[in-house]
JSON list of C-alpha atoms in Angstrom, two decimals:
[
{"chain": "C", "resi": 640, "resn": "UNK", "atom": "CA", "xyz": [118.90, 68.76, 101.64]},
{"chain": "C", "resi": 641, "resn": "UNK", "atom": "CA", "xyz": [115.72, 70.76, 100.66]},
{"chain": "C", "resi": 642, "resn": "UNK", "atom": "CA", "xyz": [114.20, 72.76, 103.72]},
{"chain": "C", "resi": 643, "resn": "UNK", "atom": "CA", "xyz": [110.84, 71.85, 102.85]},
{"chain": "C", "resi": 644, "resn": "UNK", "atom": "CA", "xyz": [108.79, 68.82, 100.66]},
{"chain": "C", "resi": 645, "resn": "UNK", "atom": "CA", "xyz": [105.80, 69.25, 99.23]},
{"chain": "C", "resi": 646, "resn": "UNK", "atom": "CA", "xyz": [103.21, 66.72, 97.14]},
{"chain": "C", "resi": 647, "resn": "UNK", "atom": "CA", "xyz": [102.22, 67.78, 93.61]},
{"chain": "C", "resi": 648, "resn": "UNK", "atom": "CA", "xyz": [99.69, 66.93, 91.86]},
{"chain": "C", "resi": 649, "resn": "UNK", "atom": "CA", "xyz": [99.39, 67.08, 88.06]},
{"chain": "C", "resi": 650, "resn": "UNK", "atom": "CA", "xyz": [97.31, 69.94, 86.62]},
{"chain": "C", "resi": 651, "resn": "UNK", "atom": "CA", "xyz": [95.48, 69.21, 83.45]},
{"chain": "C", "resi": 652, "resn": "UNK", "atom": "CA", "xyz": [92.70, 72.59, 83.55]},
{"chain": "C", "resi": 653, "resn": "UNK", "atom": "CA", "xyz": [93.24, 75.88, 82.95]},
{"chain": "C", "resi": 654, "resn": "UNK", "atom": "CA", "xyz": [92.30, 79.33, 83.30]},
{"chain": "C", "resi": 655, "resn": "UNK", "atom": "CA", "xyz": [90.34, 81.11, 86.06]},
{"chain": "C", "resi": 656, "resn": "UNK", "atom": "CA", "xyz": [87.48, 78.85, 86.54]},
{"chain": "C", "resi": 657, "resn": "UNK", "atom": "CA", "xyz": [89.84, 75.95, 86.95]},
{"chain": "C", "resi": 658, "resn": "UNK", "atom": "CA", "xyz": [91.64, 78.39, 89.47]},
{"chain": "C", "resi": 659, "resn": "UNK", "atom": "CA", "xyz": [89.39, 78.83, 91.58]},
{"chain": "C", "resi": 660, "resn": "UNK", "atom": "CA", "xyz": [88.39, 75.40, 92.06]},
{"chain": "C", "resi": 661, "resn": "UNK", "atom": "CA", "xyz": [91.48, 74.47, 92.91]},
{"chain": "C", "resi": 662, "resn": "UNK", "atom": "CA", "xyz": [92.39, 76.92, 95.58]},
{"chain": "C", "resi": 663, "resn": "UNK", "atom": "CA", "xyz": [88.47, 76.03, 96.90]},
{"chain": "C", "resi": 664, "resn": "UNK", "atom": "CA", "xyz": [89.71, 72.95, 97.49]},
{"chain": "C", "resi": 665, "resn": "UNK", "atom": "CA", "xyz": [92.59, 73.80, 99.56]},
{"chain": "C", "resi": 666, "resn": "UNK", "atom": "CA", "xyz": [95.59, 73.99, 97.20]},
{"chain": "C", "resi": 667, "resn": "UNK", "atom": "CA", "xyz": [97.55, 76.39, 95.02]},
{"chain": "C", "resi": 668, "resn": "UNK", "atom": "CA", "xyz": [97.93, 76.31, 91.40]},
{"chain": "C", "resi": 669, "resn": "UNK", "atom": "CA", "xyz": [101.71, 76.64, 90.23]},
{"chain": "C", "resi": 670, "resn": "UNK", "atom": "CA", "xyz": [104.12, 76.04, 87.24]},
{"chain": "C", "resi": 671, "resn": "UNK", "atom": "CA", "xyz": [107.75, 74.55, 87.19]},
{"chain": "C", "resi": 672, "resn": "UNK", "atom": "CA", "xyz": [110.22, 75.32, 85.03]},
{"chain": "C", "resi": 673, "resn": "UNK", "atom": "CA", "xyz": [113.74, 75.67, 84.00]},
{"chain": "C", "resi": 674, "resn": "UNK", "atom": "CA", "xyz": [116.80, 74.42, 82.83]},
{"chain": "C", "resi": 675, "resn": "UNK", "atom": "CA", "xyz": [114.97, 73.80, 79.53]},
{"chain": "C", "resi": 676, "resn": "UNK", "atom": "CA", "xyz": [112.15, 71.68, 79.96]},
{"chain": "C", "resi": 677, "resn": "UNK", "atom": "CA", "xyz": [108.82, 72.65, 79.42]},
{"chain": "C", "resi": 678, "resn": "UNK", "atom": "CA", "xyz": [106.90, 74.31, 81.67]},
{"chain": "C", "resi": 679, "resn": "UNK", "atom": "CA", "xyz": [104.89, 71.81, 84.42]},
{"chain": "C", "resi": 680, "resn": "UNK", "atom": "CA", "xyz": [101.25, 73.20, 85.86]},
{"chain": "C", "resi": 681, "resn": "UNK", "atom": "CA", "xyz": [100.74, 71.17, 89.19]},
{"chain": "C", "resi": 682, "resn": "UNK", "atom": "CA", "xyz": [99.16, 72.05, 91.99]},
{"chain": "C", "resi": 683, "resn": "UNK", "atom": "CA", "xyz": [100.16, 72.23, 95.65]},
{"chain": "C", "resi": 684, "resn": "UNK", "atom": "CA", "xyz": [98.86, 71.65, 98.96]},
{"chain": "C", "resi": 685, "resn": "UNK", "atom": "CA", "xyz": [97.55, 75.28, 100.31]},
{"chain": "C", "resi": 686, "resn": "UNK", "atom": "CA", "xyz": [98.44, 75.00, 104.10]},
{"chain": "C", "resi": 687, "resn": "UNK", "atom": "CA", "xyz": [102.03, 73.39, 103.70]},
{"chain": "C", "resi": 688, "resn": "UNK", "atom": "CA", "xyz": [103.32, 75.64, 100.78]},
{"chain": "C", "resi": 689, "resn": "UNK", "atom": "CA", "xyz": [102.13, 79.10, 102.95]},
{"chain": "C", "resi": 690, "resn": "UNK", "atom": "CA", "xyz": [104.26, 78.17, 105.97]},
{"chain": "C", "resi": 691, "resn": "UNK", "atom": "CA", "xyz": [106.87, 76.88, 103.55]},
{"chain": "C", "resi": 692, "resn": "UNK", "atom": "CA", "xyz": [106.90, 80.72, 101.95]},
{"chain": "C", "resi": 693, "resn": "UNK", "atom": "CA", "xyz": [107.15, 82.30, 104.84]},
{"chain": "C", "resi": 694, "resn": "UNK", "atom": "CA", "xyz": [110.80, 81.13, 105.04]},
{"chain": "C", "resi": 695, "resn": "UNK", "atom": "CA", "xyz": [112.50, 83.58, 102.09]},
{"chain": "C", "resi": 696, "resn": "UNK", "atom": "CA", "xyz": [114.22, 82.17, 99.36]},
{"chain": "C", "resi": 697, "resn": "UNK", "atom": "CA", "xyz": [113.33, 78.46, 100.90]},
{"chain": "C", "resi": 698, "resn": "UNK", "atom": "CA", "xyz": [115.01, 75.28, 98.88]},
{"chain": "C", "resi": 699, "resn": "UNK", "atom": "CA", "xyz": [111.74, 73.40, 98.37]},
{"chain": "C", "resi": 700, "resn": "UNK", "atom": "CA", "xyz": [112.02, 69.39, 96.93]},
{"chain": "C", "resi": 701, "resn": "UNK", "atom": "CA", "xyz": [108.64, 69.09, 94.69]},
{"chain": "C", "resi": 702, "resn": "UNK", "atom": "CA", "xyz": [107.25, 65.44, 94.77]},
{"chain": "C", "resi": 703, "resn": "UNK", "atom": "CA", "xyz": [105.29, 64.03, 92.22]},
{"chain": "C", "resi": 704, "resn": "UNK", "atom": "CA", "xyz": [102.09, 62.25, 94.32]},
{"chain": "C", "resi": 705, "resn": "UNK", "atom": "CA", "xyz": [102.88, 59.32, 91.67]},
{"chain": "C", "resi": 706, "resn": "UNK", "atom": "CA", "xyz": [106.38, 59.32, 92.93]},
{"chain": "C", "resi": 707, "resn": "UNK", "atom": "CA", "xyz": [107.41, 59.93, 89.33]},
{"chain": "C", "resi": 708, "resn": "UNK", "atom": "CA", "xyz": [109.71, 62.78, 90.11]},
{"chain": "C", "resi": 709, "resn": "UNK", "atom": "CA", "xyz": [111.42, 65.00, 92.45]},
{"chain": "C", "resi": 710, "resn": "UNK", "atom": "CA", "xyz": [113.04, 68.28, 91.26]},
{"chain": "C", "resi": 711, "resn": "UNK", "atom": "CA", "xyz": [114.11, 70.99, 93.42]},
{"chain": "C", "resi": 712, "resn": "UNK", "atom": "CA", "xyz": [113.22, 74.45, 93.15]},
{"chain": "C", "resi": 713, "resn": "UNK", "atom": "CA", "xyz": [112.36, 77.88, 94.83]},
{"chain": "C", "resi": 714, "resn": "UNK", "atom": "CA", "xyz": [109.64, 80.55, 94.19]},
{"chain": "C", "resi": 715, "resn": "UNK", "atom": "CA", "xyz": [110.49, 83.02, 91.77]},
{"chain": "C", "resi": 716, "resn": "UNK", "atom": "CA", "xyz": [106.86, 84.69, 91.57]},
{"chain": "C", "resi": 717, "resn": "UNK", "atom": "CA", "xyz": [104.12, 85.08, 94.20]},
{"chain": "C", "resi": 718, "resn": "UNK", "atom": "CA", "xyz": [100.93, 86.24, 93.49]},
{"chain": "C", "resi": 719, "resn": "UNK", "atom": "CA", "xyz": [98.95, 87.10, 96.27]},
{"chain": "C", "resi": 720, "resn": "UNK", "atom": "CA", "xyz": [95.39, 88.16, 96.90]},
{"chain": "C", "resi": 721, "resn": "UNK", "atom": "CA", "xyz": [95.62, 91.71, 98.34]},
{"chain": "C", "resi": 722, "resn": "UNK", "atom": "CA", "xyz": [92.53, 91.59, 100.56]},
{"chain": "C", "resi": 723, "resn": "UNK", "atom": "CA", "xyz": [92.61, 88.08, 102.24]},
{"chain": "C", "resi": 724, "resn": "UNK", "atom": "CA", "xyz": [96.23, 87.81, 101.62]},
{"chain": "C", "resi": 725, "resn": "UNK", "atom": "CA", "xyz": [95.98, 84.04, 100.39]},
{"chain": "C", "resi": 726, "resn": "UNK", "atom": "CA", "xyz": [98.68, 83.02, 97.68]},
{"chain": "C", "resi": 727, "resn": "UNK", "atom": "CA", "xyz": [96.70, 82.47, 94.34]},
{"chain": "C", "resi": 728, "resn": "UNK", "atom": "CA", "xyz": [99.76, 81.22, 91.89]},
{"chain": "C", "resi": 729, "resn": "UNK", "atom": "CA", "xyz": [103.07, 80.29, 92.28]},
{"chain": "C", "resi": 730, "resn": "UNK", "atom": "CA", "xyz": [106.16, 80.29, 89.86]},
{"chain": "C", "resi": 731, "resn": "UNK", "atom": "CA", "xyz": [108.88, 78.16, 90.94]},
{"chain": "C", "resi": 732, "resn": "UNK", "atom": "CA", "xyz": [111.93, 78.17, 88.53]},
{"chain": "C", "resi": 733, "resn": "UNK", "atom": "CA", "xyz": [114.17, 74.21, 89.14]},
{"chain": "C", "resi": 734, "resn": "UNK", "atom": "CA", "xyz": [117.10, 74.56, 90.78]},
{"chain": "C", "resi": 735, "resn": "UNK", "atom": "CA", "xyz": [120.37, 72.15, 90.24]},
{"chain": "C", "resi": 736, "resn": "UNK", "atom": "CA", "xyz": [123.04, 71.03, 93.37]},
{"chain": "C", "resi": 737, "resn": "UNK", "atom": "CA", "xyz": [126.38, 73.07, 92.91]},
{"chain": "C", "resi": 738, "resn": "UNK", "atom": "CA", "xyz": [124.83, 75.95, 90.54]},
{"chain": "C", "resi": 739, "resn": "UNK", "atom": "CA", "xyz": [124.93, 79.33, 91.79]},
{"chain": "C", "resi": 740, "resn": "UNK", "atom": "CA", "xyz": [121.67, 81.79, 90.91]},
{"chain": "C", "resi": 741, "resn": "UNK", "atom": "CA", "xyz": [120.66, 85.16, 91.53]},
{"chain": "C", "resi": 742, "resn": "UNK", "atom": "CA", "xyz": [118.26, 86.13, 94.36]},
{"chain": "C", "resi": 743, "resn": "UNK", "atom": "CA", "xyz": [116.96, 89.36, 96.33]},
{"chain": "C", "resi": 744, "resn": "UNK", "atom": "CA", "xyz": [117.81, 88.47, 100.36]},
{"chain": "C", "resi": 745, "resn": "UNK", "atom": "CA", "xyz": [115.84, 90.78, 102.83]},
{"chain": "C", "resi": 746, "resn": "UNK", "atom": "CA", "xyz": [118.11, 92.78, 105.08]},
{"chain": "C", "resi": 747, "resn": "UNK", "atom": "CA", "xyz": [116.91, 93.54, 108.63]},
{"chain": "C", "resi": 748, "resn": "UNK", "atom": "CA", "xyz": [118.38, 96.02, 110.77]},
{"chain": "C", "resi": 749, "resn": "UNK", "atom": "CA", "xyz": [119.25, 95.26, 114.35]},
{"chain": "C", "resi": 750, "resn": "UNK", "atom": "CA", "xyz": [120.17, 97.56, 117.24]},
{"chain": "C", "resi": 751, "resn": "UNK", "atom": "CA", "xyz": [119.59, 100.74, 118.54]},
{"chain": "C", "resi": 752, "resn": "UNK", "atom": "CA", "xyz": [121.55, 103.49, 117.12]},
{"chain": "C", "resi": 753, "resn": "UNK", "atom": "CA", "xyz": [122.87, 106.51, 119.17]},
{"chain": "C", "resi": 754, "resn": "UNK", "atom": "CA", "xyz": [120.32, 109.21, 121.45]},
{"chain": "C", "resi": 755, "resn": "UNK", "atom": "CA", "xyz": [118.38, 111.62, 119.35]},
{"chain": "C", "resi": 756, "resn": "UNK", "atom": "CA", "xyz": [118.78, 109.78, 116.32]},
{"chain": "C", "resi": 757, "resn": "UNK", "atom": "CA", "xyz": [116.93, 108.57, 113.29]},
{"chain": "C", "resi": 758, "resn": "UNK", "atom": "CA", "xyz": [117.57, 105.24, 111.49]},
{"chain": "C", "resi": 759, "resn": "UNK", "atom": "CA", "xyz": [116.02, 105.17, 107.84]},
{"chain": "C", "resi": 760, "resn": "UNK", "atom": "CA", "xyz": [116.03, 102.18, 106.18]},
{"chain": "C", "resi": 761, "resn": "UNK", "atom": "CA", "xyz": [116.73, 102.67, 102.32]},
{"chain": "C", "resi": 762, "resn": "UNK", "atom": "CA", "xyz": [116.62, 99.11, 100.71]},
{"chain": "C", "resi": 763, "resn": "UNK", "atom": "CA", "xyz": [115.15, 96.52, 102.13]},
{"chain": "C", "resi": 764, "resn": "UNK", "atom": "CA", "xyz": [116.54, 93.71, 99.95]},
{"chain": "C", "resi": 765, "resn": "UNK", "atom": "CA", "xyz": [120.21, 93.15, 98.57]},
{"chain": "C", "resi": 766, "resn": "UNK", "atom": "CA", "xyz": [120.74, 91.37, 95.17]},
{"chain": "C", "resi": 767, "resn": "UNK", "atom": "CA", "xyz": [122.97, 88.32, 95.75]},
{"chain": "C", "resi": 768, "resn": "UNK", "atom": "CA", "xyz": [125.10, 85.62, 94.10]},
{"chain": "C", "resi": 769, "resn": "UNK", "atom": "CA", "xyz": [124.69, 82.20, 96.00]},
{"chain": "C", "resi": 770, "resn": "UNK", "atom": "CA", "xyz": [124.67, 78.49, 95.73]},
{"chain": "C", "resi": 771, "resn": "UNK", "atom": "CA", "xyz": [121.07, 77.20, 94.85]},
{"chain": "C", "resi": 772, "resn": "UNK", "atom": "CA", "xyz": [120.86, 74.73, 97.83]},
{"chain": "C", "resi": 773, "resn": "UNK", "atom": "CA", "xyz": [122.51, 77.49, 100.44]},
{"chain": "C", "resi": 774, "resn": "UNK", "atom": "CA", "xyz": [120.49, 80.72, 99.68]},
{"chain": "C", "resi": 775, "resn": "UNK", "atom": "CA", "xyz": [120.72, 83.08, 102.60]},
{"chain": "C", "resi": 776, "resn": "UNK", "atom": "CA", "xyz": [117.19, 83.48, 104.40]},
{"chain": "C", "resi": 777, "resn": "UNK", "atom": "CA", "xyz": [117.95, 87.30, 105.45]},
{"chain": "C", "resi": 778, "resn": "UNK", "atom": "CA", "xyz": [121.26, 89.44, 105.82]},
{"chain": "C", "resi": 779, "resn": "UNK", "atom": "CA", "xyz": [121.68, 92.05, 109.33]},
{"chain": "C", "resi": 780, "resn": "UNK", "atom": "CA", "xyz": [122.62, 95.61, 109.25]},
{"chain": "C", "resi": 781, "resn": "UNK", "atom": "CA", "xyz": [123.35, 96.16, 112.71]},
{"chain": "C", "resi": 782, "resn": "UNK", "atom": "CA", "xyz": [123.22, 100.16, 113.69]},
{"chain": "C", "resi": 783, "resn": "UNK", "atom": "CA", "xyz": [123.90, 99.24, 117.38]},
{"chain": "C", "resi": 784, "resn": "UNK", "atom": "CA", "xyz": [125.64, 102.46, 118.60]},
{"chain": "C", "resi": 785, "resn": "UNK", "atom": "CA", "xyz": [125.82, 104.38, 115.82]},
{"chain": "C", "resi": 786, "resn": "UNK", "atom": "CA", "xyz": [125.79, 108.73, 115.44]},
{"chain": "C", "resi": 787, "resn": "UNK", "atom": "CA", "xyz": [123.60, 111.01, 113.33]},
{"chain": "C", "resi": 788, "resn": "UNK", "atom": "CA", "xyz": [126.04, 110.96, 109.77]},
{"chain": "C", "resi": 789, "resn": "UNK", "atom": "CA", "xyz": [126.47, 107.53, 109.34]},
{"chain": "C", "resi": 790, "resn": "UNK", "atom": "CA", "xyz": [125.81, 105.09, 106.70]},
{"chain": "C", "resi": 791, "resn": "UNK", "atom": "CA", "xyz": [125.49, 101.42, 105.74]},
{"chain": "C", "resi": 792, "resn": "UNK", "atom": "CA", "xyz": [126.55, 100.93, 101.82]},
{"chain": "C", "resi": 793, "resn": "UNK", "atom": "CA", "xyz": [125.68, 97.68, 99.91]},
{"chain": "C", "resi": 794, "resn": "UNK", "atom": "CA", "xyz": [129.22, 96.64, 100.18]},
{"chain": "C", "resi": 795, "resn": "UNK", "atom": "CA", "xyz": [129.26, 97.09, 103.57]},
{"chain": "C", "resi": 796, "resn": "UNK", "atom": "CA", "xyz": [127.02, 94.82, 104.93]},
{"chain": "C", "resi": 797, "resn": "UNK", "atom": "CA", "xyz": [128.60, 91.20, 105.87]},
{"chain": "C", "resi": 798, "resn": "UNK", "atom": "CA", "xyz": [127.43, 88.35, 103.43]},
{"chain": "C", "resi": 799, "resn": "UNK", "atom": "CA", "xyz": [127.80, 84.58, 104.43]},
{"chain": "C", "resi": 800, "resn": "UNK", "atom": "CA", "xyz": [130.64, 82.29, 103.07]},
{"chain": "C", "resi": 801, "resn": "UNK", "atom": "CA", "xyz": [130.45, 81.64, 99.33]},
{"chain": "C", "resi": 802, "resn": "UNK", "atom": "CA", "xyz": [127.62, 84.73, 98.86]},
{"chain": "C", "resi": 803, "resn": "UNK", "atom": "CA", "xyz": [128.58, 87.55, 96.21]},
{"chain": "C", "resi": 804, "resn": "UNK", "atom": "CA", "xyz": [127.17, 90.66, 96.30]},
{"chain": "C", "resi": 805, "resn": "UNK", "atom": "CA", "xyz": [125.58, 91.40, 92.41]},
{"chain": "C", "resi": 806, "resn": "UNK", "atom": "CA", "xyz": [123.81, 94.88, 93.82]},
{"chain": "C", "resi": 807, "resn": "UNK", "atom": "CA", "xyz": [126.05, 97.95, 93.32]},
{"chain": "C", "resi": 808, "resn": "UNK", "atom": "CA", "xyz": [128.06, 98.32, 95.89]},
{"chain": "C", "resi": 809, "resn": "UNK", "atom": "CA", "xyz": [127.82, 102.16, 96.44]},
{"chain": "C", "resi": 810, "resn": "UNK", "atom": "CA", "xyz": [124.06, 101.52, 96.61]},
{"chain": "C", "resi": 811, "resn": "UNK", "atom": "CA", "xyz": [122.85, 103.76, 100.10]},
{"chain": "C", "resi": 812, "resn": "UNK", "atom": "CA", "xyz": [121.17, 100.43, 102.40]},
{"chain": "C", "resi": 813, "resn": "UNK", "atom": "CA", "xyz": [120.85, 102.74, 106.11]},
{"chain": "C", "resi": 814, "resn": "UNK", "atom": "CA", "xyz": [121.13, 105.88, 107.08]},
{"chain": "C", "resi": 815, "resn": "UNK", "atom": "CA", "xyz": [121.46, 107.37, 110.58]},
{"chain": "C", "resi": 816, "resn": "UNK", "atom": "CA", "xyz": [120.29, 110.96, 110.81]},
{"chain": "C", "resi": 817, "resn": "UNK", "atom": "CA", "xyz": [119.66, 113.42, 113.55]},
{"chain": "C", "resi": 818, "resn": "UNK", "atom": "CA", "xyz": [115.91, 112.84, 114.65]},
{"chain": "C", "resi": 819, "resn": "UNK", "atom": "CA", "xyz": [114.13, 115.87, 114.27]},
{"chain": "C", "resi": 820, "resn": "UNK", "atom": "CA", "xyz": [113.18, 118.10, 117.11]},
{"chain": "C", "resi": 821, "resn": "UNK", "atom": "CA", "xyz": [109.48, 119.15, 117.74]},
{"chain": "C", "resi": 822, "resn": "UNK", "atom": "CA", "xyz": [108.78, 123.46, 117.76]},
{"chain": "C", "resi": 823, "resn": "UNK", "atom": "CA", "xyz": [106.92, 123.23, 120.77]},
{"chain": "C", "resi": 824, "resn": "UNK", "atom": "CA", "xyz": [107.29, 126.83, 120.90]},
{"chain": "C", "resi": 825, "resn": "UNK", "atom": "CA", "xyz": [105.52, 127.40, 117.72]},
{"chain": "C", "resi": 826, "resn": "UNK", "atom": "CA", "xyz": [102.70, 125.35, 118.51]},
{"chain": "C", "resi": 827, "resn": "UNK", "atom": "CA", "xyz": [101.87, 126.58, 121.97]},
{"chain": "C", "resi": 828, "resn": "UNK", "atom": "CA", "xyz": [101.91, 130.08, 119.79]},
{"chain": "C", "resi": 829, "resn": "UNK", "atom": "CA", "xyz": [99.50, 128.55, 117.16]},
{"chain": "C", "resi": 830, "resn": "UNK", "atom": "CA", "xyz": [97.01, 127.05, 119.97]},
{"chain": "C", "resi": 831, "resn": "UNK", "atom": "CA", "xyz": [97.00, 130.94, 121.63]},
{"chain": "C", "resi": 832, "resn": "UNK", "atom": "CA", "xyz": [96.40, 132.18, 118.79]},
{"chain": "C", "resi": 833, "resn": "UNK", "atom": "CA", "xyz": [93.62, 129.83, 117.22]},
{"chain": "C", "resi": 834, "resn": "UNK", "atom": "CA", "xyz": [92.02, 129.92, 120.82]},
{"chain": "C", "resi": 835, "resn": "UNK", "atom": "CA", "xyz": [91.96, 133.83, 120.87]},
{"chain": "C", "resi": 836, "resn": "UNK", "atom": "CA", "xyz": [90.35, 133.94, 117.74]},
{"chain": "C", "resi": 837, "resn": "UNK", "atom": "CA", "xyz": [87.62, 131.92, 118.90]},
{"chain": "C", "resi": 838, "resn": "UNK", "atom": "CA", "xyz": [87.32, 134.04, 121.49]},
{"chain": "C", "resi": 839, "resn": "UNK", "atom": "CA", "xyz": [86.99, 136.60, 119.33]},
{"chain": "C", "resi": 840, "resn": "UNK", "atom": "CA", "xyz": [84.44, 134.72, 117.25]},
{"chain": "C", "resi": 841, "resn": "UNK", "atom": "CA", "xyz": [82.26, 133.98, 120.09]},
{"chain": "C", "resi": 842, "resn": "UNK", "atom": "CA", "xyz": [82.18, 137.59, 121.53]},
{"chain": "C", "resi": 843, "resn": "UNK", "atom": "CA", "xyz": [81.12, 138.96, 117.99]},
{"chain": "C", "resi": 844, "resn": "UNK", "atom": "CA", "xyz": [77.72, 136.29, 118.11]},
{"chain": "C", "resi": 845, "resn": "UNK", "atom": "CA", "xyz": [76.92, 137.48, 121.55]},
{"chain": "C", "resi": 846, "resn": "UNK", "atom": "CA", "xyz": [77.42, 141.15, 120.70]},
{"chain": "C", "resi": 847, "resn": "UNK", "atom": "CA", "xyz": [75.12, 140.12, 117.37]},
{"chain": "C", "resi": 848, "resn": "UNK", "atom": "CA", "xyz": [72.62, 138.25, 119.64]},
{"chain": "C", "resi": 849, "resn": "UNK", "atom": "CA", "xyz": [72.27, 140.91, 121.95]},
{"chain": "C", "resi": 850, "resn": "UNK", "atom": "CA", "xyz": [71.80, 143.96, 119.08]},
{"chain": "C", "resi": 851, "resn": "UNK", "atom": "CA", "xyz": [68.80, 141.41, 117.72]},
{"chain": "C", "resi": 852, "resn": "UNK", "atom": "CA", "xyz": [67.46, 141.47, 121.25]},
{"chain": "C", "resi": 853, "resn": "UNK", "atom": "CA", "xyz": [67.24, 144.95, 121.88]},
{"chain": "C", "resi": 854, "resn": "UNK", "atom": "CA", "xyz": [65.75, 145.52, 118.02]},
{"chain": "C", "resi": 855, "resn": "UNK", "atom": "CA", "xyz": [62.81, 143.21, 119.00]}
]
């Protein structure tokens, strides 16, 4: 079962003009394709498909408003505007029950590692094998616990049932390092000395003021 439907409508204009009119009227241009038909330009409703992309790697059924078609698919390109942050185009390659595709998964890291440490997070997606109709949403690193030295590999971090891991195993995901400690010393040193040099600097205008004084 798809995680999310949305309507399509047919697109028969192209090019930016045509663009912009249809995301003016609420909806995103996007192309289908795959599994080798020809490429389909539809549009889709604006509001529906944004909360639908918010879900990574989501299984979305696309409906024909005519009730012509349904195919299944999931966005393989996202263009978005960089200042309003809207979604201008959408790529979405078709997607068949029982086939297995690849896909980037976001890790997140949970936990808090050990006192006085550092947790740097290296990659922040993993390349996957799955099942087209069971693609993982997101994959945990947890760090819960863990001292300055260690290190979360690719082929370390735990995959659901029936997911492969494509990336490279070896391939560095977290690291835990010692956090690094503030010279407090050195600063207070720097603050005496930039303060005694404006000392110094104010002195030499009085002294200067003063010398004009006694000229006049």
């Amino acid at each position: 079962m798809a995680d999310f439907k949305l309507l399509a409508e047919a697109r028969n204009e192209f090019g930016k003009g045509a663009a912009r009119r249809i995301r003016r009227a609420g909806r995103i241009p996007a192309v289908v394709y795959g599994h080798g038909g020809d490429p389909v330009h539809i549009s889709l409703e604006g509001h529906a498909t944004m909360m639908a992309l918010k879900h990574a790697n989501a299984l979305l059924e696309i409906e024909s408003t005519d009730g012509s078609k349904n195919v299944l698919a999931i966005a393989r390109d996202v263009q978005i505007e960089p200042v309003r942050r809207e979604i201008e185009h959408l790529d979405l390659i078709i997607v068949k029950r029982g086939e297995k595709i690849e896909v980037d998964v976001p890790v997140h890291v949970v936990g808090e590692a050990a006192p006085g440490t550092m947790v740097s997070q290296v990659e922040s997606t993993l390349l996957v094998l799955a099942d087209a109709t069971k693609l993982p949403e997101s994959l945990e690193v947890t760090v819960e616990g863990r001292p300055a030295g260690e290190h979360v590999l690719a082929g370390q971090v735990e995959l659901p049932a029936g997911v492969e891991l494509v990336a490279d195993p070896e391939q560095l995901v977290v690291n835990v390092s010692e956090e690094a400690e503030m010279d407090t010393e050195s600063d207070a040193e720097e603050d005496a000395t930039e303060a005694e040099s404006t000392d110094e600097e104010s002195t030499d205008e009085e002294s200067t003021e003063e010398e004009s004084s006694e000229e006049e």
